[in-house]
Short mmCIF file of C-alpha atoms in Angstrom, two decimals:
data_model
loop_
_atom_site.label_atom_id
_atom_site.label_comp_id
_atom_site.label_asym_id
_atom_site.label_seq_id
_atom_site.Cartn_x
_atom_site.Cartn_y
_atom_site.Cartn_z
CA UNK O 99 58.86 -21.40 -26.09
CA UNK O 100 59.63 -22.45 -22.60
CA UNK O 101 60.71 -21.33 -19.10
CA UNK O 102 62.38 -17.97 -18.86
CA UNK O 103 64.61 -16.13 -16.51
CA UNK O 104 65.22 -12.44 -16.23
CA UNK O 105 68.42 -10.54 -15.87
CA UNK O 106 68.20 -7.37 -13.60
CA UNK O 107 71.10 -5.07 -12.71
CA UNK O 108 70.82 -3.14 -9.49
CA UNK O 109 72.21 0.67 -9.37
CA UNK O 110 73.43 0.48 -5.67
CA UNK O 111 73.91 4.28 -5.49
CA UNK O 112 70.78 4.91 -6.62
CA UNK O 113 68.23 5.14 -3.36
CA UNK O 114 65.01 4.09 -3.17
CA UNK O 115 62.34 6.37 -3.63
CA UNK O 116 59.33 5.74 -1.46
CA UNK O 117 56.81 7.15 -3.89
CA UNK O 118 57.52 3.26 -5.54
CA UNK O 119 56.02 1.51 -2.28
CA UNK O 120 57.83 0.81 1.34
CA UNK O 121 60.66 -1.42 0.10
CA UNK O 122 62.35 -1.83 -3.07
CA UNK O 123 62.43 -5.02 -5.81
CA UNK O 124 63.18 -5.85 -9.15
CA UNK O 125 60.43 -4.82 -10.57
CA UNK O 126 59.87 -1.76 -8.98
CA UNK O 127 59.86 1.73 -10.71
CA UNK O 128 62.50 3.56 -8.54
CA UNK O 129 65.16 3.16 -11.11
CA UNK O 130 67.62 1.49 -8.17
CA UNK O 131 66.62 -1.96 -10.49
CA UNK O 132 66.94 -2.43 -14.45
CA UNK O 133 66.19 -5.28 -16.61
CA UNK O 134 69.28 -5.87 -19.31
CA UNK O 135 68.20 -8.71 -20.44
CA UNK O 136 66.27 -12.39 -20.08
CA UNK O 137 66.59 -15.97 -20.88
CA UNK O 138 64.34 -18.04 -22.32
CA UNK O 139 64.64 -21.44 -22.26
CA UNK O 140 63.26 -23.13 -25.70
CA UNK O 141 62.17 -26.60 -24.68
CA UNK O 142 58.61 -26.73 -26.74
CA UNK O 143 57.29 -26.10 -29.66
CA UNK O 144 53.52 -25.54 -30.95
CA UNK O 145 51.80 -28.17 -32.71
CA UNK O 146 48.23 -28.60 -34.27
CA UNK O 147 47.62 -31.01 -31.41
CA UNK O 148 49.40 -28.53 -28.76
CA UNK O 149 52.93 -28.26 -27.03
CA UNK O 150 55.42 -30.79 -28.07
CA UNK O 151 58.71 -30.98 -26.81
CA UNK O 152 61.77 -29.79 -29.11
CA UNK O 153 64.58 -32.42 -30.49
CA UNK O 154 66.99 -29.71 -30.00
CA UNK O 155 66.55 -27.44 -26.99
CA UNK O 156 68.38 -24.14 -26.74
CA UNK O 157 68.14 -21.05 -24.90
CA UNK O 158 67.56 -17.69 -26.35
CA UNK O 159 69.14 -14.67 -25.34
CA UNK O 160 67.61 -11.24 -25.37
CA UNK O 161 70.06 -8.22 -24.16
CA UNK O 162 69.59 -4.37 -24.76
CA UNK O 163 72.07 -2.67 -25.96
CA UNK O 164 71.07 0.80 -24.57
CA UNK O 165 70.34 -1.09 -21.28
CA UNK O 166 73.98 -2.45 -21.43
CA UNK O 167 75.15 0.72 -22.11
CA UNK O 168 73.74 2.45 -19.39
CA UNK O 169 75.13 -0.34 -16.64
CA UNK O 170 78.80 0.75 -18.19
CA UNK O 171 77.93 3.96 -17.31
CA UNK O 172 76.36 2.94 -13.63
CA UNK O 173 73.91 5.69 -14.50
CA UNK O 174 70.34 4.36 -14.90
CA UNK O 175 69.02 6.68 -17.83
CA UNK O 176 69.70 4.91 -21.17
CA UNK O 177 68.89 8.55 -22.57
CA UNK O 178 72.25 9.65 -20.73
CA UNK O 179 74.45 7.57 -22.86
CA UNK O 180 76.61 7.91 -25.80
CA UNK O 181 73.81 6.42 -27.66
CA UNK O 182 71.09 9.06 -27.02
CA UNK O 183 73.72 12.05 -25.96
CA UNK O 184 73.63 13.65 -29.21
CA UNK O 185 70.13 13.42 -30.27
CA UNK O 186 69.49 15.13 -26.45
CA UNK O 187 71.48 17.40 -27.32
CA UNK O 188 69.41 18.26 -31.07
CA UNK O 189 66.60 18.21 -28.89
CA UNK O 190 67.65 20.98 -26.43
CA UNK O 191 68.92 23.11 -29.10
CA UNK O 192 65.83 23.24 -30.96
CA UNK O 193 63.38 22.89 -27.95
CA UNK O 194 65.64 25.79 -26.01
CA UNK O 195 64.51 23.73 -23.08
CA UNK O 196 67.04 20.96 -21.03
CA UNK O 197 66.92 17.83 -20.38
CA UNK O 198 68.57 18.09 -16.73
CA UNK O 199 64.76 19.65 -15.62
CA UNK O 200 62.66 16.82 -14.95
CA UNK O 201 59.74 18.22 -16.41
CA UNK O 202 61.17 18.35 -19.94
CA UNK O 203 62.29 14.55 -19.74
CA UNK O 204 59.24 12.64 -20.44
CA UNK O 205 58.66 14.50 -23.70
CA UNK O 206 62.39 14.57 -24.72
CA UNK O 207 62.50 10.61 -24.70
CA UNK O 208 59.90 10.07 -26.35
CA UNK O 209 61.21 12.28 -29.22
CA UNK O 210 64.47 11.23 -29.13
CA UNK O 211 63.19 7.17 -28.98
CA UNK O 212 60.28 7.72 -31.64
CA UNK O 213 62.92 9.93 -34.23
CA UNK O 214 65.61 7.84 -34.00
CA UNK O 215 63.58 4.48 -34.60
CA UNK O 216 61.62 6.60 -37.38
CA UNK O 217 65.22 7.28 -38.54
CA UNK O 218 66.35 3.62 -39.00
CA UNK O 219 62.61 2.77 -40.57
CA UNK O 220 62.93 5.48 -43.07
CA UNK O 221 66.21 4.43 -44.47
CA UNK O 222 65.00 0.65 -44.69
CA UNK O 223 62.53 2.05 -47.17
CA UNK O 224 59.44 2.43 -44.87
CA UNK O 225 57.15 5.43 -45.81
CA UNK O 226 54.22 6.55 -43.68
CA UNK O 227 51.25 4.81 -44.59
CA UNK O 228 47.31 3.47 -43.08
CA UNK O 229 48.57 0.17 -43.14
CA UNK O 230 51.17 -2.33 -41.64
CA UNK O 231 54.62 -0.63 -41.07
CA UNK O 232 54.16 2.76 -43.15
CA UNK O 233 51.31 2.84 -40.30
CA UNK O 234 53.31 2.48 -37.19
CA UNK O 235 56.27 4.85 -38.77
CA UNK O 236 52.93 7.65 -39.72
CA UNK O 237 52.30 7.20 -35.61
CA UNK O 238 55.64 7.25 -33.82
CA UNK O 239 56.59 10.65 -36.23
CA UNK O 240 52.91 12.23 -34.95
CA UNK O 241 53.36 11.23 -31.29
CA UNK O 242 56.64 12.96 -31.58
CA UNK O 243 55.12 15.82 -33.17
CA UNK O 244 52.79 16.09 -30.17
CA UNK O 245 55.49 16.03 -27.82
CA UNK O 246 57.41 18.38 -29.26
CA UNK O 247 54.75 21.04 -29.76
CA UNK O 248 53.62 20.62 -26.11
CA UNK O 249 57.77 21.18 -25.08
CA UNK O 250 57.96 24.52 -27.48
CA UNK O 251 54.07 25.44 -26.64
CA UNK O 252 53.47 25.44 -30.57
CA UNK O 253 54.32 23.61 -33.73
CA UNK O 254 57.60 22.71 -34.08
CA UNK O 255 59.01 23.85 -37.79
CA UNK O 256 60.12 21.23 -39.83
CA UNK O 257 63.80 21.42 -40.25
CA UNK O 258 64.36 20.68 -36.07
CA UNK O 259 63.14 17.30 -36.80
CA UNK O 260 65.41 16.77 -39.50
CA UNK O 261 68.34 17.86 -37.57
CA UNK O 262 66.87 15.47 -34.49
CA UNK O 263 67.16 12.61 -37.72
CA UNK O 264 70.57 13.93 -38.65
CA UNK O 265 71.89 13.35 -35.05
CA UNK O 266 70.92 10.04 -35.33
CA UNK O 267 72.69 9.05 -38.23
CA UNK O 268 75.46 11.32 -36.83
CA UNK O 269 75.45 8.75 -33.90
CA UNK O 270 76.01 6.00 -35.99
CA UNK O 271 78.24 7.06 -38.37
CA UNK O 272 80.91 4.63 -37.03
CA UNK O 273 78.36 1.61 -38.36
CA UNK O 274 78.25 0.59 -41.66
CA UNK O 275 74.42 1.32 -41.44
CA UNK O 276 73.79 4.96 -42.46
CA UNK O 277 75.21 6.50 -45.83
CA UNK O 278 75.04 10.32 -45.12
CA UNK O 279 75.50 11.27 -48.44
CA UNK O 280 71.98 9.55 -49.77
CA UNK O 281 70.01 8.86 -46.27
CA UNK O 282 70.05 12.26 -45.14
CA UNK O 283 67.99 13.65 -48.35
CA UNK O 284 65.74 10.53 -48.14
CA UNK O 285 65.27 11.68 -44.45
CA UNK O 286 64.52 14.92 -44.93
CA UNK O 287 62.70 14.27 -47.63
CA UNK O 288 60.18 11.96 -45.53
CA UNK O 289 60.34 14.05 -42.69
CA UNK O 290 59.02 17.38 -44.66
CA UNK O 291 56.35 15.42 -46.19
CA UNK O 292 54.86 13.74 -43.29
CA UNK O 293 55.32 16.53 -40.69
CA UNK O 294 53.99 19.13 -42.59
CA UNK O 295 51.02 16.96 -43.16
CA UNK O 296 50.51 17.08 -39.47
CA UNK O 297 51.64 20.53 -38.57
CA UNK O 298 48.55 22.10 -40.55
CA UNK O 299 46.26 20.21 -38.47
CA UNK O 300 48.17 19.48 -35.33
CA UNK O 301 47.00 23.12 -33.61
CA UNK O 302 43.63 22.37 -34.19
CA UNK O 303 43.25 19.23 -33.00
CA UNK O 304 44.93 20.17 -29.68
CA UNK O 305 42.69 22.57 -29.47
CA UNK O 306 39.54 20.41 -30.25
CA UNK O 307 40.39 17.32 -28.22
CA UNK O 308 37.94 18.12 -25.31
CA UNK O 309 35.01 19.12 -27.70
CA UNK O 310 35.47 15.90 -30.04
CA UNK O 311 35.36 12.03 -30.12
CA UNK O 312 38.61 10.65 -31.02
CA UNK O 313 37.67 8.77 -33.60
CA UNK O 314 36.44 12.64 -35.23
CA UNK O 315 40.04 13.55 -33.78
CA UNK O 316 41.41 10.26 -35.81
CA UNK O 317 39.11 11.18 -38.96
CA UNK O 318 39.56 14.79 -38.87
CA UNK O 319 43.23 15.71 -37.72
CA UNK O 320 45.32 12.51 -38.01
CA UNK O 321 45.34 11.81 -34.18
CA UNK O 322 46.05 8.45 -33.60
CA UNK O 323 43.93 7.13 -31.06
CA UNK O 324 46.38 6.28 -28.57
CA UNK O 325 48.22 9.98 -28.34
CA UNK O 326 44.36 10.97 -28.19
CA UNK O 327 44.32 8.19 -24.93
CA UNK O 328 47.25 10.18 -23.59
CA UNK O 329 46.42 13.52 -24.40
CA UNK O 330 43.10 13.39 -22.65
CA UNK O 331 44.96 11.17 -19.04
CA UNK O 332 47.51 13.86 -18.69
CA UNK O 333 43.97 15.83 -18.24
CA UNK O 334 42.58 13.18 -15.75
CA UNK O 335 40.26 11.94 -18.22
CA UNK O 336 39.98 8.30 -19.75
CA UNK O 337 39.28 7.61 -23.51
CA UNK O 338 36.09 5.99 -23.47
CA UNK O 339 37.08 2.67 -25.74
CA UNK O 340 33.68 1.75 -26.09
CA UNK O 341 32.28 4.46 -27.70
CA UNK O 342 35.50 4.74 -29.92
CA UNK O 343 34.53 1.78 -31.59
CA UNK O 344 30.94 2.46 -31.76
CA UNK O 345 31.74 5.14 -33.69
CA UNK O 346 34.47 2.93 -35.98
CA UNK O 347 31.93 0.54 -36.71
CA UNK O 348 29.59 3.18 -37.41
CA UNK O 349 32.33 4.86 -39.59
CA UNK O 350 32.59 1.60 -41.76
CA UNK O 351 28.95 0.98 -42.30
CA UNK O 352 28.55 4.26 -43.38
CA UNK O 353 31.46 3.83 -45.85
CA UNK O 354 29.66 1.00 -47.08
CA UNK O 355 26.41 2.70 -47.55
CA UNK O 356 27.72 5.91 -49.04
CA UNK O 357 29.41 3.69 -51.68
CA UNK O 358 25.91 3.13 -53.21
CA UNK O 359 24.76 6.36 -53.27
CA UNK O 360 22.88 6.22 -49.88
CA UNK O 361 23.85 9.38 -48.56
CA UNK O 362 23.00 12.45 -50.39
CA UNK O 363 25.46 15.32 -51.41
CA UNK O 364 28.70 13.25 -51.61
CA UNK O 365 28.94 12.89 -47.91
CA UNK O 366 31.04 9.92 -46.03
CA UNK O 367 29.03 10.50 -43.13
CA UNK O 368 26.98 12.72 -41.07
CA UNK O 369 28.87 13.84 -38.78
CA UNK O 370 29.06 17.69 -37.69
CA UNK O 371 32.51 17.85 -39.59
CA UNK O 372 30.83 16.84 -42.60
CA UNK O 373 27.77 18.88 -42.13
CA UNK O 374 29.39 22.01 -42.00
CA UNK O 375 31.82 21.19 -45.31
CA UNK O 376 28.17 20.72 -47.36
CA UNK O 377 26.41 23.34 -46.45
CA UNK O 378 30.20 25.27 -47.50
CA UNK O 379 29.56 23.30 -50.66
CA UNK O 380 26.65 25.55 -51.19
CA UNK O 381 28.33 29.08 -50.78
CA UNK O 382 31.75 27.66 -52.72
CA UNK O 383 29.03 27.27 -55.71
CA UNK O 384 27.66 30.52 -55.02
CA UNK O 385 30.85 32.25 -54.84
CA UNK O 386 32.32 30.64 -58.04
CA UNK O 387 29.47 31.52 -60.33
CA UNK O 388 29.70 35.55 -58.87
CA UNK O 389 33.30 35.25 -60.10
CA UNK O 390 33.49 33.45 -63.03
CA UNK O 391 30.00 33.42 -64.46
CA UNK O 392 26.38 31.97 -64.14
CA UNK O 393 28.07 28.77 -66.55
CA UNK O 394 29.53 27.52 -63.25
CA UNK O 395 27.13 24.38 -62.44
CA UNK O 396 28.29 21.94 -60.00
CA UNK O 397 29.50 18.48 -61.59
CA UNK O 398 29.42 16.49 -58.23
CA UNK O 399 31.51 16.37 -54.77
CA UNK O 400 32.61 14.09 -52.25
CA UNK O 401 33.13 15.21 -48.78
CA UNK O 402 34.63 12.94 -45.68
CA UNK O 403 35.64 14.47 -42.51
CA UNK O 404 39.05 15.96 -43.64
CA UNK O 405 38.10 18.15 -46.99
CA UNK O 406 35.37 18.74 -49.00
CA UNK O 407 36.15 18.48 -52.88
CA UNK O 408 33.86 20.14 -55.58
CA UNK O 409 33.75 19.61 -59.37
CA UNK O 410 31.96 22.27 -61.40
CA UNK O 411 31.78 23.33 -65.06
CA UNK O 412 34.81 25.73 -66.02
CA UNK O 413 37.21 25.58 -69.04
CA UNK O 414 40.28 26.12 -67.19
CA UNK O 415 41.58 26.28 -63.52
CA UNK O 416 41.31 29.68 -61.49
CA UNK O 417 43.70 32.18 -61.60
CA UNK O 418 45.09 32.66 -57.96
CA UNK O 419 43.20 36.37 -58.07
CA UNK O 420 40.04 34.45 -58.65
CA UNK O 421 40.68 31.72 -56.30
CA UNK O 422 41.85 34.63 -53.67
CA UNK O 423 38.20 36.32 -54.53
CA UNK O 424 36.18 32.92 -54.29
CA UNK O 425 37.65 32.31 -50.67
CA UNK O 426 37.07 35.97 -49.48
CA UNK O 427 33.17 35.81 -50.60
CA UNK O 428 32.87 32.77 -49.16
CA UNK O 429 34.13 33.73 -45.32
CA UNK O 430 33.04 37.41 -45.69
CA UNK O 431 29.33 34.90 -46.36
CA UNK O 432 30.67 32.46 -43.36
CA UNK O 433 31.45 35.73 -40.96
CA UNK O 434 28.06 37.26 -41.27
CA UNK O 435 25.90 34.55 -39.51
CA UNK O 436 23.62 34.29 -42.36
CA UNK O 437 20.59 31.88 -41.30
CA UNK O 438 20.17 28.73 -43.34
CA UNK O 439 16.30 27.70 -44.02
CA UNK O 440 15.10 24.68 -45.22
CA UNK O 441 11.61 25.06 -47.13
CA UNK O 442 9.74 22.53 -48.51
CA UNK O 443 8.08 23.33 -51.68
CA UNK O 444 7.37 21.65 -55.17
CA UNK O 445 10.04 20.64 -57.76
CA UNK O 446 8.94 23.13 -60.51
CA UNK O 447 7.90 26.12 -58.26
CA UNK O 448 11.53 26.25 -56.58
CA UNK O 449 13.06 25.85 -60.13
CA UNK O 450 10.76 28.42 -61.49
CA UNK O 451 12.22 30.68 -58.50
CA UNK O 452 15.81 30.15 -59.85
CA UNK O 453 16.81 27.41 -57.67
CA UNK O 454 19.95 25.82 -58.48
CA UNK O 455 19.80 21.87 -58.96
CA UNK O 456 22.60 19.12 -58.76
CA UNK O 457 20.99 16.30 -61.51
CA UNK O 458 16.78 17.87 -61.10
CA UNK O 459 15.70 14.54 -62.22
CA UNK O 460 16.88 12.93 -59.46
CA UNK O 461 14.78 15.17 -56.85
CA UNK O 462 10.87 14.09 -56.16
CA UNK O 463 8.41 16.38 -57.19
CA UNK O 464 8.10 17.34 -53.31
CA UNK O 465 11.73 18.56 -52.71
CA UNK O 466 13.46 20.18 -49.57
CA UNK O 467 14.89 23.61 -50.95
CA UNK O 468 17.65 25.25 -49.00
CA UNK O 469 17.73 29.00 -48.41
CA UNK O 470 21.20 30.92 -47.35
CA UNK O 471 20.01 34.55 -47.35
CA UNK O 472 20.01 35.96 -50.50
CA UNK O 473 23.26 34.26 -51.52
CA UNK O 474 22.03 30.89 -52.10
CA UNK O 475 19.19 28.98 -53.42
CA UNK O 476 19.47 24.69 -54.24
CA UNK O 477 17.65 21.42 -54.43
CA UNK O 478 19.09 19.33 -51.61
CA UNK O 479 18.76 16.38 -49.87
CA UNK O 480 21.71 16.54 -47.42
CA UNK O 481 22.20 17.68 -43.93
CA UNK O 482 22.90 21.35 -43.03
CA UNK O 483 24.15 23.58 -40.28
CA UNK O 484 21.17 26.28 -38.88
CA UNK O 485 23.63 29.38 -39.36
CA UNK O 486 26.96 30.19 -41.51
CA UNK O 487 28.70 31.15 -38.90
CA UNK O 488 28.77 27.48 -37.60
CA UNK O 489 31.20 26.32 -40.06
CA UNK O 490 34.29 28.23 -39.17
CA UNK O 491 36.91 29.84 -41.31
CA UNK O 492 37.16 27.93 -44.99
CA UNK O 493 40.85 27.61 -46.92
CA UNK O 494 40.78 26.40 -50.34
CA UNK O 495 43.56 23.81 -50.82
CA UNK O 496 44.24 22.88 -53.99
CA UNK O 497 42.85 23.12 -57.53
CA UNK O 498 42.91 20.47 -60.66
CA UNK O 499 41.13 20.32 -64.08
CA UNK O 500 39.61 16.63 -64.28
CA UNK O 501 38.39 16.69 -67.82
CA UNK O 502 36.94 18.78 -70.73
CA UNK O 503 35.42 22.00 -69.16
CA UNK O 504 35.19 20.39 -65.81
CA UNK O 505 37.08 22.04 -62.62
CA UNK O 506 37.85 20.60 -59.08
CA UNK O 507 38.49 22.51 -56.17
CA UNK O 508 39.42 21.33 -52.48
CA UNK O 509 38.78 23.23 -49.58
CA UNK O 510 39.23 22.15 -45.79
CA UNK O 511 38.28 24.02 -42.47
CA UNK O 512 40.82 26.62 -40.76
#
């Protein structure tokens, strides 16, 4: 490292706006000043013992290219060049909103910026992930997401974005960096997967940000904690950071603890999300054994803040008339507010009653019993919502067959 200078351009017909302060600088946020570019000035570098000075000192240029472009266009918008016209333009079209109204341009750069980076990641072989690069690609595509449902008031469907991508590569299509002919099915194929992760819990979570923490928002819907942060200032509120991480650290001693069985009922945690999923858990058993049979006994289940999965005995998978007929009985169950009582009785008398039990050995001979009307009657240790009509609309997901006469079923919240 070393010294550094910076390289500012000044738009002389653009005027100063006031709103910025009384007088105008390079660094002020008019527009009327840009920053192309800077110089630094490599004269040390970093030792064990600290700074020495470099045998061979050099200076390091750092230019933008949109910035550049922008100057030969004495227009200070980088988003009004050739570099960014075309995506704009994919935006408007699919947005049916313009670019020229002020109010639309925040959100329409950020699309354009976050798709057309997500573009160039995708083809050098990143795919979304939790960690390291697949990470950062998973957050630019949701922010964008955001953005765009707020400009179209709803969820954006699926093929825009890949026609925002496609303009990208269109852009470039002069470099030798883009290969139409195999990136744009890569693209799309990326794009469908990843957004319509999102979309089916994108609604929802706009909806929920003001009721929930955002690390549930994070957990529960994908939100990244920073588009939470900005969701919640353009409402003149402030993420509170501090209990964010109370709840992280929370999150990962709980992880810990449910590894080793320390939590009851396959739960991550005990949070309300989680809560309600269990005590679902219950009426999804219920439900399955009016349908198929009294053979259905639950195997086991795991539930985190996103889904609740549930292995039971069963010879085969459902039939999609049986799975229809499981989710109707359980949110006709859900929509009738049916009270649910915890009773505290001994181990015997509640199985002499016809109580179902998850592994009855494991339960004391002093056992909580819960009570859903007369639709439900188990051994259980776990936490539980006070009515049915707490947990909200259920959708089951997905269905596998995990071994000999044992089924699985996921289910997640509407």
């Amino acid at each position: 490292g070393g010294p550094s200078s910076e390289v500012f351009f000044e738009f002389t017909d653009v005027k100063h706006d006031s709103r910025f302060g009384p007088t105008c600088h390079p660094n002020c946020d008019c527009g009327r000043f840009m920053e192309i570019g800077n110089n630094v000035f490599m004269t040390y570098k970093k030792t064990a013992q600290g700074f020495a000075p470099l045998e061979k000192k050099n200076i390091d240029f750092g230019g933008g290219l949109e910035r550049l472009a922008a100057v030969v266009n004495r227009h200070p918008d980088v988003f009004t060049t050739s570099l960014f016209s075309q995506i704009i333009n994919s935006i408007e079209e699919f947005s049916g909103k313009k670019y020229t109204e002020s109010e639309n341009q925040v959100a329409m750069r950020i699309i354009a910026d976050h798709l057309k980076g997500a573009t160039f990641l995708i083809v050098d072989g990143v795919k979304p992930a939790n960690k390291a690069q697949g990470y950062f690609l998973r957050r630019i595509l949701r922010r964008a997401a955001v953005k765009m449902h707020q400009l179209k008031g709803g969820m954006a469907p699926i093929p825009g974005f890949q026609a925002i991508c496609r303009s990208v590569m269109e852009t470039y299509a002069d470099t030798p960096y883009f290969d139409l002919s195999k990136d744009t099915a890569l693209v799309d194929e990326v794009i469908a997967d990843e957004m319509g992760k999102f979309a089916k819990t994108l609604d929802k979570g706009l909806r929920e940000i003001e009721k929930m923490s955002p690390f549930d928002l994070l957990q529960s819907y994908g939100f990244p904690v920073e588009i939470t942060e900005e969701l919640l200032a353009q409402k003149g509120k402030k993420l509170n950071w501090a209990e964010f991480e109370r709840h992280k650290q929370q999150h990962q001693e709980l992880s810990r603890t449910a590894s080793v069985g320390m939590f009851k009922g396959g739960l991550q945690d005990q949070s309300e999300t989680t809560t309600k999923y269990h005590t679902a858990t219950h009426l999804i058993h219920a439900a399955l054994r009016q349908v198929l049979g009294r053979h259905v006994q639950q195997k086991g289940s795991n539930i985190t803040s996103a889904r609740l999965r549930f292995d039971f005995s069963h010879p085969t998978k459902l039939t999609p008339d049986q799975l229809a007929e499981v989710e109707k009985i359980v949110n006709e169950q859900i929509a009738l507010d049916i009270s649910v009582e915890r009773l505290e009785m001994d181990k015997d008398q509640a199985l002499g009653m016809g109580a179902l039990a998850f592994f009855p050995e494991k339960y004391p001979s002093k056992t909580s019993v819960y009570k859903i009307g007369d639709v439900s009657l188990e051994l259980c240790g776990g936490p539980h919502v006070q009515s049915t009509s707490e947990i909200g609309r259920i959708k089951l997901t997905r269905q596998e067959q995990i071994g000999a006469g044992v089924a699985r079923l996921y289910a997640q919240l509407e």
